[in-house]
């Protein structure tokens, strides 16, 4: 990457992280850096063998989960918000358009839905991200149809989810803001306002997509093998961006995994 392109990439990711911090109160500032790298990775889904979920949680209501999902939706590739989703709707929308699914209020319905959990969990690795079902063709005969489950998913809810989902996730903790803290009010057309940022991310991904195949970057082994696998793509993205993002990803990794290892 040329010095000019490297500067543009650093500036782009800095801008996104800044927007996240303007609108949301995080338990740790490093959460915004991890989310920013995750956002960039949604434009490179054809490059990953493993892609982590982003699980956003808080101990109670009104901690900014919906606001954060709304900001994320505005930056990711093909963002699609959902206050609820059925298993069949999830695998059909993934097969048709491979959006980035932003699922809100998961505490209301996800823990009790084994089929939906299974579909989400299967999408953790590209190799397992398939659903095979029976479908009646035009001749009236039943045939097996294979559908993709490979898509990025950001999920928000109160408290934790199943162990299988949590182990496949980068875990982001929110809290209520203190009386002394303020956040920037989000305009109703925030999504439309970020069109140019999404275009810049598309250009960044197009220009750097070939780089990732040759980036042998492995996070330090300070936690489980699953967590190392989850963070490896974020380390690769940070290495591609360069500059202070190398240190940012290391700090975010240590902060988040140390604090939320048992959550």
Coordinates of C-alpha atoms in Angstrom, one line a residue:
X1 CA 0.0 0.0 0.0
X2 CA 1.4 3.4 -0.9
X3 CA 1.9 6.1 1.8
X4 CA -1.0 8.0 0.4
X5 CA -3.4 5.0 0.4
X6 CA -2.2 4.0 3.9
X7 CA -2.9 7.5 5.2
X8 CA -6.4 7.4 3.7
X9 CA -7.1 4.0 5.3
X10 CA -6.0 5.2 8.7
X11 CA -8.1 8.3 8.3
X12 CA -11.1 6.3 7.2
X13 CA -11.0 3.9 10.2
X14 CA -10.3 6.8 12.6
X15 CA -13.4 8.6 11.4
X16 CA -15.6 5.5 11.9
X17 CA -14.2 4.9 15.4
X18 CA -14.8 8.6 16.3
X19 CA -18.4 8.4 15.1
X20 CA -19.0 5.3 17.3
X21 CA -17.7 7.1 20.3
X22 CA -19.7 10.2 19.6
X23 CA -23.0 8.3 19.7
X24 CA -22.4 5.6 22.2
X25 CA -21.0 5.2 25.8
X26 CA -18.8 2.1 25.9
X27 CA -17.6 0.2 28.9
X28 CA -14.2 0.5 27.4
X29 CA -13.0 2.8 24.7
X30 CA -11.3 -0.1 23.0
X31 CA -14.7 -1.6 22.1
X32 CA -15.1 1.1 19.4
X33 CA -11.8 0.1 17.8
X34 CA -12.8 -3.6 17.7
X35 CA -16.2 -2.7 16.2
X36 CA -14.5 -0.4 13.6
X37 CA -12.2 -3.3 12.4
X38 CA -15.2 -5.6 12.4
X39 CA -17.1 -3.1 10.2
X40 CA -14.3 -3.1 7.7
X41 CA -14.2 -6.9 7.6
X42 CA -17.8 -7.1 6.4
X43 CA -16.6 -5.8 3.0
X44 CA -14.2 -8.8 2.8
X45 CA -16.4 -11.7 3.6
X46 CA -15.2 -13.6 0.5
X47 CA -11.6 -13.5 2.0
X48 CA -12.3 -15.1 5.4
X49 CA -12.5 -18.7 6.5
X50 CA -13.8 -17.7 9.9
X51 CA -15.7 -14.5 10.8
X52 CA -16.8 -13.8 14.3
X53 CA -20.2 -12.5 15.4
X54 CA -20.4 -9.2 17.1
X55 CA -22.4 -9.5 20.3
X56 CA -23.4 -6.3 22.0
X57 CA -24.8 -6.6 25.5
X58 CA -25.7 -4.6 28.6
X59 CA -27.0 -5.4 32.1
X60 CA -30.2 -3.5 31.6
X61 CA -32.3 -1.5 29.2
X62 CA -31.5 2.0 27.7
X63 CA -27.7 1.5 27.4
X64 CA -27.5 2.4 23.7
X65 CA -27.7 -1.1 22.1
X66 CA -30.2 0.0 19.4
X67 CA -28.2 3.2 18.8
X68 CA -25.0 1.3 18.3
X69 CA -26.6 -1.2 15.9
X70 CA -28.0 1.8 13.9
X71 CA -24.5 3.3 13.7
X72 CA -23.1 -0.1 12.7
X73 CA -25.8 -0.6 10.0
X74 CA -24.8 2.7 8.5
X75 CA -21.2 1.6 7.9
X76 CA -21.2 -2.1 7.2
X77 CA -21.7 -3.7 3.8
X78 CA -25.4 -4.1 2.9
X79 CA -26.6 -3.4 6.4
X80 CA -30.0 -4.9 7.3
X81 CA -31.7 -4.1 10.7
X82 CA -34.0 -6.7 12.3
X83 CA -35.9 -6.3 15.5
X84 CA -36.7 -10.0 15.2
X85 CA -36.1 -12.7 12.6
X86 CA -37.1 -16.3 12.0
X87 CA -34.8 -19.1 11.0
X88 CA -36.2 -19.4 7.5
X89 CA -36.1 -15.6 6.9
X90 CA -32.4 -15.5 8.0
X91 CA -31.2 -18.2 5.7
X92 CA -33.3 -16.9 2.8
X93 CA -32.0 -13.3 3.1
X94 CA -28.4 -14.6 3.4
X95 CA -28.8 -16.7 0.3
X96 CA -30.4 -13.9 -1.7
X97 CA -28.1 -11.0 -0.9
X98 CA -25.5 -11.8 1.8
X99 CA -26.3 -8.7 3.9
X100 CA -24.8 -7.8 7.2
X101 CA -27.6 -8.7 9.6
X102 CA -28.0 -6.4 12.7
X103 CA -30.3 -8.2 15.1
X104 CA -31.7 -6.2 18.0
X105 CA -33.4 -7.3 21.2
X106 CA -32.1 -10.8 21.0
X107 CA -32.8 -11.4 24.6
X108 CA -36.5 -11.6 23.7
X109 CA -36.3 -14.6 21.4
X110 CA -32.9 -16.0 20.6
X111 CA -32.0 -18.0 23.7
X112 CA -35.2 -20.1 23.3
X113 CA -34.8 -20.7 19.6
X114 CA -32.6 -23.7 19.0
X115 CA -33.1 -23.6 15.2
X116 CA -32.1 -20.0 14.9
X117 CA -29.1 -20.5 17.2
X118 CA -28.0 -23.4 15.0
X119 CA -28.2 -21.3 11.8
X120 CA -26.2 -18.5 13.4
X121 CA -23.6 -20.8 14.9
X122 CA -23.1 -22.6 11.6
X123 CA -22.2 -19.4 9.9
X124 CA -19.1 -19.0 12.0
X125 CA -16.9 -20.7 9.5
X126 CA -17.3 -20.7 5.7
X127 CA -17.0 -24.5 5.5
X128 CA -19.9 -25.1 7.8
X129 CA -22.1 -22.2 6.6
X130 CA -24.6 -24.2 4.6
X131 CA -28.2 -25.4 5.2
X132 CA -29.5 -28.3 3.1
X133 CA -33.2 -28.7 2.9
X134 CA -35.9 -30.4 0.8
X135 CA -37.6 -28.3 -1.9
X136 CA -40.3 -29.3 -4.3
X137 CA -39.3 -28.5 -7.9
X138 CA -41.5 -27.5 -10.8
X139 CA -42.2 -31.1 -11.7
X140 CA -43.5 -31.7 -8.1
X141 CA -40.5 -33.8 -7.1
X142 CA -38.6 -33.3 -3.9
X143 CA -34.9 -32.4 -4.3
X144 CA -32.1 -31.3 -1.9
X145 CA -31.2 -27.6 -2.0
X146 CA -28.1 -26.1 -0.5
X147 CA -28.3 -22.6 0.9
X148 CA -25.6 -20.3 2.2
X149 CA -25.4 -19.2 5.8
X150 CA -22.3 -17.1 5.3
X151 CA -22.9 -13.5 6.3
X152 CA -21.7 -11.1 9.0
X153 CA -24.1 -10.7 12.0
X154 CA -24.1 -8.1 14.8
X155 CA -26.5 -9.1 17.6
X156 CA -27.6 -7.0 20.6
X157 CA -29.3 -8.1 23.8
X158 CA -29.5 -7.8 27.5
X159 CA -27.2 -10.2 29.3
X160 CA -25.5 -13.2 27.7
X161 CA -26.6 -15.7 25.1
X162 CA -25.8 -19.4 24.7
X163 CA -22.2 -20.5 25.2
X164 CA -21.9 -21.5 21.6
X165 CA -22.8 -18.1 20.4
X166 CA -20.7 -16.2 22.9
X167 CA -17.6 -18.3 22.1
X168 CA -18.1 -17.3 18.4
X169 CA -18.4 -13.6 19.2
X170 CA -16.4 -10.4 19.8
X171 CA -18.2 -9.3 22.9
X172 CA -19.0 -5.5 23.3
X173 CA -20.3 -4.3 26.7
X174 CA -22.4 -1.1 27.0
X175 CA -23.6 0.7 30.1
X176 CA -25.9 3.6 30.9
X177 CA -24.3 7.0 30.6
X178 CA -23.5 9.0 33.7
X179 CA -25.2 12.3 34.4
X180 CA -21.9 14.0 33.4
X181 CA -21.6 12.2 30.1
X182 CA -23.2 13.2 26.8
X183 CA -23.7 11.6 23.4
X184 CA -24.4 13.2 20.0
X185 CA -28.0 12.9 18.9
X186 CA -28.3 10.8 15.8
X187 CA -30.1 12.3 12.8
X188 CA -32.9 10.3 11.3
X189 CA -31.1 10.2 8.0
X190 CA -27.8 9.1 9.5
X191 CA -27.7 6.0 7.2
X192 CA -28.0 8.2 4.1
X193 CA -25.4 10.6 5.5
X194 CA -22.8 7.8 5.6
X195 CA -23.1 6.8 1.9
X196 CA -19.7 8.3 1.1
X197 CA -18.1 6.4 4.0
X198 CA -19.5 3.1 2.7
X199 CA -18.2 3.9 -0.7
X200 CA -14.7 4.6 0.7
X201 CA -14.9 1.3 2.5
X202 CA -15.8 -0.5 -0.7
X203 CA -12.8 1.1 -2.4
X204 CA -10.5 0.2 0.5
X205 CA -11.7 -3.4 0.4
X206 CA -11.3 -3.6 -3.4
X207 CA -7.7 -2.2 -3.2
X208 CA -6.6 -4.4 -0.3
X209 CA -8.6 -7.6 -0.9
X210 CA -5.6 -9.5 -2.3
X211 CA -3.4 -8.5 0.6
X212 CA -5.1 -10.7 3.2
X213 CA -4.2 -14.0 1.6
X214 CA -0.5 -13.3 2.4
X215 CA -0.9 -11.8 5.9
X216 CA 0.1 -14.4 8.4
X217 CA -0.9 -12.5 11.5
X218 CA -1.8 -14.5 14.6
X219 CA -3.0 -12.8 17.9
X220 CA -1.1 -13.6 21.1
X221 CA -2.3 -16.8 22.9
X222 CA -3.7 -15.1 26.0
X223 CA -7.1 -16.8 25.8
X224 CA -8.8 -19.8 24.1
X225 CA -8.1 -21.0 20.6
X226 CA -11.6 -20.0 19.6
X227 CA -11.0 -16.4 20.7
X228 CA -7.7 -16.4 18.8
X229 CA -9.5 -17.5 15.7
X230 CA -12.1 -14.9 16.1
X231 CA -9.6 -12.1 16.4
X232 CA -7.2 -13.2 13.7
X233 CA -9.2 -11.4 10.9
X234 CA -9.3 -8.2 12.9
X235 CA -5.5 -8.4 13.4
X236 CA -5.1 -8.9 9.6
X237 CA -7.2 -5.8 8.9
X238 CA -5.3 -3.7 11.4
X239 CA -2.0 -4.9 9.9
X240 CA -3.2 -3.9 6.4
X241 CA -4.2 -0.4 7.7
X242 CA -1.0 0.0 9.6
X243 CA -0.1 3.0 11.7
X244 CA -1.6 3.2 15.2
X245 CA -4.2 0.6 14.3
X246 CA -1.6 -2.2 15.0
X247 CA -1.5 -1.1 18.6
X248 CA -5.2 -0.4 18.8
X249 CA -6.1 -4.0 17.9
X250 CA -3.6 -5.4 20.4
X251 CA -5.0 -3.3 23.1
X252 CA -8.6 -4.0 22.2
X253 CA -7.9 -7.8 22.1
X254 CA -6.3 -7.8 25.5
X255 CA -8.9 -5.5 27.1
X256 CA -12.0 -7.3 25.8
X257 CA -10.8 -10.9 26.2
X258 CA -9.3 -10.3 29.6
X259 CA -12.5 -8.7 31.0
X260 CA -15.1 -10.8 29.2
X261 CA -13.5 -14.2 29.1
X262 CA -16.3 -15.7 31.3
X263 CA -19.2 -13.7 29.9

